[in-house]
Amino acid sequence: MLDRREEILKTLRAAPVVLLALVRGADEARLRRRGAPGEWAIIEVVAHLADTEERALARVRRMLSEDNPYLDPFDQEALAGQRRYLDWDLHGELDRLERLRREHVAELEALAAPGWERTGRHGQQGDVS
């Protein structure tokens, strides 16, 4: 039988390793090239993942310290434009994602079962745990 928590943690631990393997060897032009209108370049995806990890970790911490907090949604397209992801450094973002993911996993590993049931109210998705 699968342990839901352990499967989540295993997936969270593996993602930065898989991402690094996927982008290894891509040259600068490929990292910044968008495949088609409306698509993101590799660096934009990686920067978005690091930003999303930062927000997810903050949300988890709020859910652990507050009762059912409101969790602001964000517009990923607007954020990518405002933060100019296309100009960011790939290795810096991979490092940031890995660091934040380690912190996130450590937070979740430290939780007793009731911590996994804590909830928040996401502005678009409703109740989340």
N, CA and C atoms as an extended XYZ file, in Angstrom:
387
Properties=species:S:1:pos:R:3:atomname:S:1:resname:S:1:resid:I:1 pbc="F F F"
N         0.843       -1.185        0.000 N   MET     1
C         0.000        0.000        0.000 CA  MET     1
C         0.888        1.248        0.000 C   MET     1
N         0.516        2.215       -0.792 N   LEU     2
C         1.285        3.455       -0.885 CA  LEU     2
C         1.042        4.334        0.326 C   LEU     2
N         2.102        4.922        0.803 N   ASP     3
C         2.016        5.923        1.862 CA  ASP     3
C         1.946        7.279        1.154 C   ASP     3
N         0.786        7.906        1.201 N   ARG     4
C         0.549        9.162        0.473 CA  ARG     4
C         1.603       10.215        0.800 C   ARG     4
N         1.887       10.400        2.070 N   ARG     5
C         2.875       11.413        2.462 CA  ARG     5
C         4.254       11.092        1.900 C   ARG     5
N         4.674        9.849        2.009 N   GLU     6
C         6.006        9.489        1.518 CA  GLU     6
C         6.089        9.625        0.000 C   GLU     6
N         5.028        9.311       -0.701 N   GLU     7
C         5.015        9.468       -2.155 CA  GLU     7
C         5.115       10.942       -2.548 C   GLU     7
N         4.417       11.803       -1.818 N   ILE     8
C         4.510       13.252       -2.067 CA  ILE     8
C         5.940       13.724       -1.825 C   ILE     8
N         6.515       13.324       -0.705 N   LEU     9
C         7.876       13.742       -0.376 CA  LEU     9
C         8.881       13.211       -1.399 C   LEU     9
N         8.714       11.976       -1.818 N   LYS    10
C         9.622       11.393       -2.804 CA  LYS    10
C         9.559       12.188       -4.115 C   LYS    10
N         8.363       12.546       -4.527 N   THR    11
C         8.199       13.324       -5.757 CA  THR    11
C         8.807       14.706       -5.608 C   THR    11
N         8.578       15.334       -4.473 N   LEU    12
C         9.151       16.663       -4.232 CA  LEU    12
C        10.673       16.612       -4.239 C   LEU    12
N        11.249       15.575       -3.640 N   ARG    13
C        12.713       15.441       -3.624 CA  ARG    13
C        13.279       15.227       -5.026 C   ARG    13
N        12.573       14.468       -5.848 N   ALA    14
C        13.086       14.084       -7.169 CA  ALA    14
C        13.002       15.197       -8.202 C   ALA    14
N        12.037       16.077       -8.090 N   ALA    15
C        11.781       17.062       -9.150 CA  ALA    15
C        12.999       17.911       -9.524 C   ALA    15
N        13.739       18.484       -8.580 N   PRO    16
C        14.909       19.287       -8.999 CA  PRO    16
C        15.971       18.457       -9.728 C   PRO    16
N        16.129       17.212       -9.335 N   VAL    17
C        17.106       16.332       -9.983 CA  VAL    17
C        16.680       16.061      -11.430 C   VAL    17
N        15.407       15.773      -11.619 N   VAL    18
C        14.880       15.519      -12.961 CA  VAL    18
C        15.003       16.772      -13.820 C   VAL    18
N        14.639       17.919      -13.251 N   LEU    19
C        14.719       19.176      -13.997 CA  LEU    19
C        16.150       19.457      -14.444 C   LEU    19
N        17.105       19.275      -13.552 N   LEU    20
C        18.505       19.496      -13.904 CA  LEU    20
C        18.921       18.581      -15.062 C   LEU    20
N        18.515       17.336      -15.024 N   ALA    21
C        18.841       16.408      -16.104 CA  ALA    21
C        18.215       16.850      -17.423 C   ALA    21
N        17.023       17.411      -17.369 N   LEU    22
C        16.341       17.845      -18.588 CA  LEU    22
C        17.001       19.054      -19.244 C   LEU    22
N        17.555       19.950      -18.451 N   VAL    23
C        18.129       21.179      -19.020 CA  VAL    23
C        19.639       21.098      -19.229 C   VAL    23
N        20.261       20.060      -18.694 N   ARG    24
C        21.716       19.915      -18.828 CA  ARG    24
C        22.103       19.932      -20.298 C   ARG    24
N        23.073       20.733      -20.631 N   GLY    25
C        23.590       20.763      -21.994 CA  GLY    25
C        22.891       21.725      -22.938 C   GLY    25
N        21.800       22.326      -22.496 N   ALA    26
C        21.114       23.293      -23.366 CA  ALA    26
C        21.962       24.556      -23.467 C   ALA    26
N        22.164       25.045      -24.691 N   ASP    27
C        22.954       26.264      -24.851 CA  ASP    27
C        22.094       27.496      -24.547 C   ASP    27
N        22.751       28.637      -24.416 N   GLU    28
C        22.064       29.886      -24.043 CA  GLU    28
C        20.919       30.226      -24.990 C   GLU    28
N        21.142       30.031      -26.277 N   ALA    29
C        20.088       30.353      -27.243 CA  ALA    29
C        18.865       29.470      -27.009 C   ALA    29
N        19.070       28.199      -26.762 N   ARG    30
C        17.958       27.274      -26.528 CA  ARG    30
C        17.252       27.598      -25.217 C   ARG    30
N        18.000       27.991      -24.203 N   LEU    31
C        17.414       28.318      -22.896 CA  LEU    31
C        16.447       29.493      -22.980 C   LEU    31
N        16.694       30.386      -23.925 N   ARG    32
C        15.915       31.626      -24.004 CA  ARG    32
C        14.952       31.680      -25.195 C   ARG    32
N        14.926       30.629      -25.978 N   ARG    33
C        14.071       30.602      -27.161 CA  ARG    33
C        12.687       30.057      -26.799 C   ARG    33
N        11.684       30.792      -27.217 N   ARG    34
C        10.301       30.344      -27.046 CA  ARG    34
C         9.918       29.538      -28.280 C   ARG    34
N         9.282       28.393      -28.061 N   GLY    35
C         8.926       27.517      -29.166 CA  GLY    35
C         7.882       28.101      -30.088 C   GLY    35
N         6.943       28.841      -29.526 N   ALA    36
C         5.839       29.415      -30.305 CA  ALA    36
C         5.238       30.545      -29.478 C   ALA    36
N         4.446       31.406      -30.112 N   PRO    37
C         3.789       32.471      -29.351 CA  PRO    37
C         2.972       31.877      -28.197 C   PRO    37
N         3.114       32.483      -27.039 N   GLY    38
C         2.390       32.021      -25.862 CA  GLY    38
C         3.104       30.931      -25.074 C   GLY    38
N         4.172       30.373      -25.631 N   GLU    39
C         4.951       29.374      -24.910 CA  GLU    39
C         6.094       30.045      -24.169 C   GLU    39
N         6.573       29.374      -23.141 N   TRP    40
C         7.682       29.910      -22.360 CA  TRP    40
C         8.988       29.243      -22.760 C   TRP    40
N        10.074       29.991      -22.634 N   ALA    41
C        11.414       29.449      -22.832 CA  ALA    41
C        11.803       28.642      -21.593 C   ALA    41
N        12.818       27.826      -21.724 N   ILE    42
C        13.273       26.983      -20.615 CA  ILE    42
C        13.561       27.824      -19.378 C   ILE    42
N        14.297       28.917      -19.512 N   ILE    43
C        14.634       29.733      -18.345 CA  ILE    43
C        13.378       30.281      -17.681 C   ILE    43
N        12.373       30.616      -18.461 N   GLU    44
C        11.131       31.127      -17.883 CA  GLU    44
C        10.419       30.045      -17.066 C   GLU    44
N        10.443       28.832      -17.559 N   VAL    45
C         9.817       27.726      -16.829 CA  VAL    45
C        10.558       27.483      -15.517 C   VAL    45
N        11.876       27.456      -15.570 N   VAL    46
C        12.670       27.204      -14.367 CA  VAL    46
C        12.477       28.330      -13.346 C   VAL    46
N        12.508       29.572      -13.798 N   ALA    47
C        12.290       30.704      -12.884 CA  ALA    47
C        10.886       30.653      -12.284 C   ALA    47
N         9.909       30.288      -13.103 N   HIS    48
C         8.538       30.147      -12.614 CA  HIS    48
C         8.453       29.056      -11.545 C   HIS    48
N         9.113       27.932      -11.776 N   LEU    49
C         9.097       26.850      -10.791 CA  LEU    49
C         9.729       27.298       -9.468 C   LEU    49
N        10.815       28.063       -9.547 N   ALA    50
C        11.444       28.565       -8.316 CA  ALA    50
C        10.525       29.555       -7.606 C   ALA    50
N         9.908       30.456       -8.348 N   ASP    51
C         8.964       31.401       -7.737 CA  ASP    51
C         7.771       30.673       -7.126 C   ASP    51
N         7.272       29.674       -7.831 N   THR    52
C         6.130       28.914       -7.331 CA  THR    52
C         6.510       28.144       -6.075 C   THR    52
N         7.708       27.604       -6.037 N   GLU    53
C         8.177       26.895       -4.842 CA  GLU    53
C         8.247       27.841       -3.649 C   GLU    53
N         8.739       29.047       -3.896 N   GLU    54
C         8.813       30.057       -2.834 CA  GLU    54
C         7.418       30.358       -2.282 C   GLU    54
N         6.453       30.490       -3.155 N   ARG    55
C         5.073       30.775       -2.742 CA  ARG    55
C         4.444       29.572       -2.040 C   ARG    55
N         4.713       28.374       -2.546 N   ALA    56
C         4.158       27.168       -1.923 CA  ALA    56
C         4.699       26.993       -0.503 C   ALA    56
N         5.981       27.227       -0.325 N   LEU    57
C         6.581       27.109        1.007 CA  LEU    57
C         5.978       28.141        1.956 C   LEU    57
N         5.810       29.362        1.484 N   ALA    58
C         5.195       30.404        2.312 CA  ALA    58
C         3.760       30.024        2.685 C   ALA    58
N         3.043       29.443        1.759 N   ARG    59
C         1.666       29.021        2.027 CA  ARG    59
C         1.627       27.917        3.073 C   ARG    59
N         2.522       26.936        2.941 N   VAL    60
C         2.580       25.862        3.932 CA  VAL    60
C         2.865       26.444        5.310 C   VAL    60
N         3.805       27.341        5.386 N   ARG    61
C         4.141       27.945        6.684 CA  ARG    61
C         2.964       28.718        7.261 C   ARG    61
N         2.219       29.411        6.421 N   ARG    62
C         1.026       30.124        6.904 CA  ARG    62
C        -0.031       29.143        7.379 C   ARG    62
N        -0.232       28.076        6.626 N   MET    63
C        -1.237       27.088        7.000 CA  MET    63
C        -0.891       26.406        8.314 C   MET    63
N         0.399       26.311        8.626 N   LEU    64
C         0.819       25.701        9.883 CA  LEU    64
C         0.737       26.669       11.061 C   LEU    64
N         0.818       27.953       10.779 N   SER    65
C         0.832       28.929       11.873 CA  SER    65
C        -0.485       29.675       12.055 C   SER    65
N        -1.372       29.607       11.061 N   GLU    66
C        -2.661       30.298       11.132 CA  GLU    66
C        -3.780       29.299       10.879 C   GLU    66
N        -4.939       29.593       11.403 N   ASP    67
C        -6.094       28.743       11.145 CA  ASP    67
C        -6.751       29.123        9.826 C   ASP    67
N        -6.710       28.200        8.873 N   ASN    68
C        -7.371       28.333        7.585 CA  ASN    68
C        -7.142       29.703        6.923 C   ASN    68
N        -5.875       30.083        6.709 N   PRO    69
C        -5.591       31.404        6.131 CA  PRO    69
C        -6.047       31.525        4.687 C   PRO    69
N        -6.303       32.751        4.272 N   TYR    70
C        -6.588       33.036        2.870 CA  TYR    70
C        -5.259       33.040        2.121 C   TYR    70
N        -5.195       32.327        1.011 N   LEU    71
C        -3.980       32.207        0.210 CA  LEU    71
C        -4.201       32.911       -1.120 C   LEU    71
N        -3.509       34.020       -1.292 N   ASP    72
C        -3.669       34.811       -2.507 CA  ASP    72
C        -3.240       34.037       -3.743 C   ASP    72
N        -4.074       34.047       -4.780 N   PRO    73
C        -3.622       33.507       -6.055 CA  PRO    73
C        -2.682       34.520       -6.715 C   PRO    73
N        -2.001       34.091       -7.757 N   PHE    74
C        -1.176       35.035       -8.508 CA  PHE    74
C        -1.294       34.724       -9.985 C   PHE    74
N        -1.079       35.728      -10.794 N   ASP    75
C        -1.150       35.597      -12.251 CA  ASP    75
C         0.250       35.256      -12.747 C   ASP    75
N         0.454       34.008      -13.130 N   GLN    76
C         1.796       33.566      -13.512 CA  GLN    76
C         2.319       34.279      -14.750 C   GLN    76
N         1.450       34.599      -15.685 N   GLU    77
C         1.877       35.306      -16.894 CA  GLU    77
C         2.347       36.719      -16.553 C   GLU    77
N         1.573       37.404      -15.724 N   ALA    78
C         1.937       38.764      -15.321 CA  ALA    78
C         3.244       38.746      -14.527 C   ALA    78
N         3.372       37.779      -13.629 N   LEU    79
C         4.581       37.682      -12.817 CA  LEU    79
C         5.805       37.445      -13.694 C   LEU    79
N         5.684       36.558      -14.674 N   ALA    80
C         6.805       36.276      -15.576 CA  ALA    80
C         7.235       37.537      -16.321 C   ALA    80
N         6.273       38.329      -16.754 N   GLY    81
C         6.594       39.570      -17.451 CA  GLY    81
C         7.189       40.613      -16.529 C   GLY    81
N         6.585       40.791      -15.371 N   GLN    82
C         7.071       41.785      -14.412 CA  GLN    82
C         8.486       41.467      -13.942 C   GLN    82
N         8.751       40.198      -13.703 N   ARG    83
C        10.055       39.804      -13.162 CA  ARG    83
C        11.087       39.555      -14.261 C   ARG    83
N        10.651       39.581      -15.517 N   ARG    84
C        11.548       39.422      -16.668 CA  ARG    84
C        12.361       38.125      -16.598 C   ARG    84
N        11.652       37.024      -16.437 N   TYR    85
C        12.285       35.716      -16.325 CA  TYR    85
C        13.258       35.420      -17.462 C   TYR    85
N        12.955       35.914      -18.632 N   LEU    86
C        13.788       35.617      -19.791 CA  LEU    86
C        15.230       36.089      -19.597 C   LEU    86
N        15.440       37.073      -18.740 N   ASP    87
C        16.775       37.622      -18.497 CA  ASP    87
C        17.508       36.950      -17.333 C   ASP    87
N        16.877       36.031      -16.653 N   TRP    88
C        17.456       35.444      -15.447 CA  TRP    88
C        18.513       34.389      -15.765 C   TRP    88
N        19.305       34.065      -14.761 N   ASP    89
C        20.379       33.089      -14.871 CA  ASP    89
C        19.856       31.688      -14.541 C   ASP    89
N        20.023       30.758      -15.452 N   LEU    90
C        19.512       29.406      -15.264 CA  LEU    90
C        20.075       28.748      -14.015 C   LEU    90
N        21.381       28.786      -13.845 N   HIS    91
C        21.985       28.076      -12.720 CA  HIS    91
C        21.588       28.689      -11.387 C   HIS    91
N        21.463       30.007      -11.363 N   GLY    92
C        20.982       30.657      -10.141 CA  GLY    92
C        19.579       30.221       -9.788 C   GLY    92
N        18.732       30.067      -10.792 N   GLU    93
C        17.338       29.651      -10.547 CA  GLU    93
C        17.249       28.174      -10.177 C   GLU    93
N        18.080       27.348      -10.804 N   LEU    94
C        18.116       25.935      -10.414 CA  LEU    94
C        18.571       25.801       -8.968 C   LEU    94
N        19.579       26.573       -8.577 N   ASP    95
C        20.053       26.555       -7.191 CA  ASP    95
C        18.971       27.040       -6.231 C   ASP    95
N        18.277       28.112       -6.612 N   ARG    96
C        17.210       28.654       -5.763 CA  ARG    96
C        16.088       27.631       -5.604 C   ARG    96
N        15.693       27.005       -6.697 N   LEU    97
C        14.647       25.993       -6.634 CA  LEU    97
C        15.066       24.844       -5.719 C   LEU    97
N        16.296       24.374       -5.883 N   GLU    98
C        16.769       23.257       -5.060 CA  GLU    98
C        16.800       23.636       -3.574 C   GLU    98
N        17.277       24.832       -3.264 N   ARG    99
C        17.333       25.284       -1.862 CA  ARG    99
C        15.943       25.381       -1.264 C   ARG    99
N        15.025       26.020       -1.999 N   LEU   100
C        13.657       26.170       -1.504 CA  LEU   100
C        12.969       24.819       -1.365 C   LEU   100
N        13.209       23.925       -2.310 N   ARG   101
C        12.596       22.601       -2.240 CA  ARG   101
C        13.101       21.835       -1.017 C   ARG   101
N        14.405       21.951       -0.718 N   ARG   102
C        14.942       21.297        0.489 CA  ARG   102
C        14.249       21.825        1.737 C   ARG   102
N        14.067       23.152        1.810 N   GLU   103
C        13.369       23.749        2.957 CA  GLU   103
C        11.931       23.242        3.034 C   GLU   103
N        11.264       23.180        1.892 N   HIS   104
C         9.875       22.741        1.826 CA  HIS   104
C         9.761       21.289        2.298 C   HIS   104
N        10.620       20.427        1.774 N   VAL   105
C        10.603       19.017        2.173 CA  VAL   105
C        10.888       18.886        3.662 C   VAL   105
N        11.847       19.643        4.178 N   ALA   106
C        12.162       19.586        5.608 CA  ALA   106
C        10.950       19.981        6.452 C   ALA   106
N        10.235       21.010        6.033 N   GLU   107
C         9.013       21.423        6.751 CA  GLU   107
C         8.009       20.279        6.784 C   GLU   107
N         7.809       19.652        5.631 N   LEU   108
C         6.808       18.583        5.537 CA  LEU   108
C         7.253       17.325        6.270 C   LEU   108
N         8.537       17.002        6.210 N   GLU   109
C         9.046       15.824        6.916 CA  GLU   109
C         8.870       15.952        8.426 C   GLU   109
N         8.936       17.175        8.931 N   ALA   110
C         8.829       17.402       10.370 CA  ALA   110
C         7.394       17.337       10.892 C   ALA   110
N         6.429       17.296        9.984 N   LEU   111
C         5.034       17.333       10.403 CA  LEU   111
C         4.534       16.005       10.939 C   LEU   111
N         3.790       16.069       12.028 N   ALA   112
C         3.018       14.922       12.476 CA  ALA   112
C         1.766       14.858       11.595 C   ALA   112
N         1.053       13.764       11.638 N   ALA   113
C        -0.117       13.553       10.779 CA  ALA   113
C        -1.110       14.720       10.799 C   ALA   113
N        -1.439       15.306       11.952 N   PRO   114
C        -2.411       16.406       11.934 CA  PRO   114
C        -1.943       17.621       11.129 C   PRO   114
N        -0.637       17.835       11.041 N   GLY   115
C        -0.110       18.953       10.261 CA  GLY   115
C        -0.442       18.829        8.791 C   GLY   115
N        -0.520       17.610        8.299 N   TRP   116
C        -0.837       17.360        6.894 CA  TRP   116
C        -2.291       17.660        6.585 C   TRP   116
N        -3.107       17.783        7.616 N   GLU   117
C        -4.536       18.049        7.425 CA  GLU   117
C        -4.886       19.527        7.575 C   GLU   117
N        -3.907       20.359        7.894 N   ARG   118
C        -4.147       21.792        8.022 CA  ARG   118
C        -4.630       22.340        6.684 C   ARG   118
N        -5.487       23.334        6.715 N   THR   119
C        -6.066       23.851        5.482 CA  THR   119
C        -5.820       25.345        5.313 C   THR   119
N        -6.005       25.769        4.086 N   GLY   120
C        -6.008       27.178        3.713 CA  GLY   120
C        -7.090       27.370        2.676 C   GLY   120
N        -7.461       28.612        2.448 N   ARG   121
C        -8.487       28.938        1.449 CA  ARG   121
C        -7.816       29.653        0.290 C   ARG   121
N        -7.629       28.948       -0.797 N   HIS   122
C        -7.001       29.522       -1.977 CA  HIS   122
C        -8.029       30.374       -2.717 C   HIS   122
N        -7.617       31.536       -3.172 N   GLY   123
C        -8.499       32.478       -3.822 CA  GLY   123
C        -9.172       31.975       -5.092 C   GLY   123
N        -8.612       30.952       -5.735 N   GLN   124
C        -9.219       30.404       -6.947 CA  GLN   124
C        -9.616       28.937       -6.791 C   GLN   124
N        -8.871       28.203       -5.991 N   GLN   125
C        -9.100       26.763       -5.896 CA  GLN   125
C        -9.919       26.347       -4.681 C   GLN   125
N       -10.225       27.291       -3.812 N   GLY   126
C       -11.004       26.943       -2.623 CA  GLY   126
C       -10.119       26.320       -1.545 C   GLY   126
N       -10.722       25.436       -0.746 N   ASP   127
C        -9.995       24.827        0.365 CA  ASP   127
C        -8.917       23.875       -0.135 C   ASP   127
N        -7.723       24.008        0.448 N   VAL   128
C        -6.595       23.134        0.129 CA  VAL   128
C        -5.974       22.662        1.421 C   VAL   128
N        -5.362       21.469        1.368 N   SER   129
C        -4.650       20.961        2.547 CA  SER   129
C        -3.223       20.621        2.161 C   SER   129
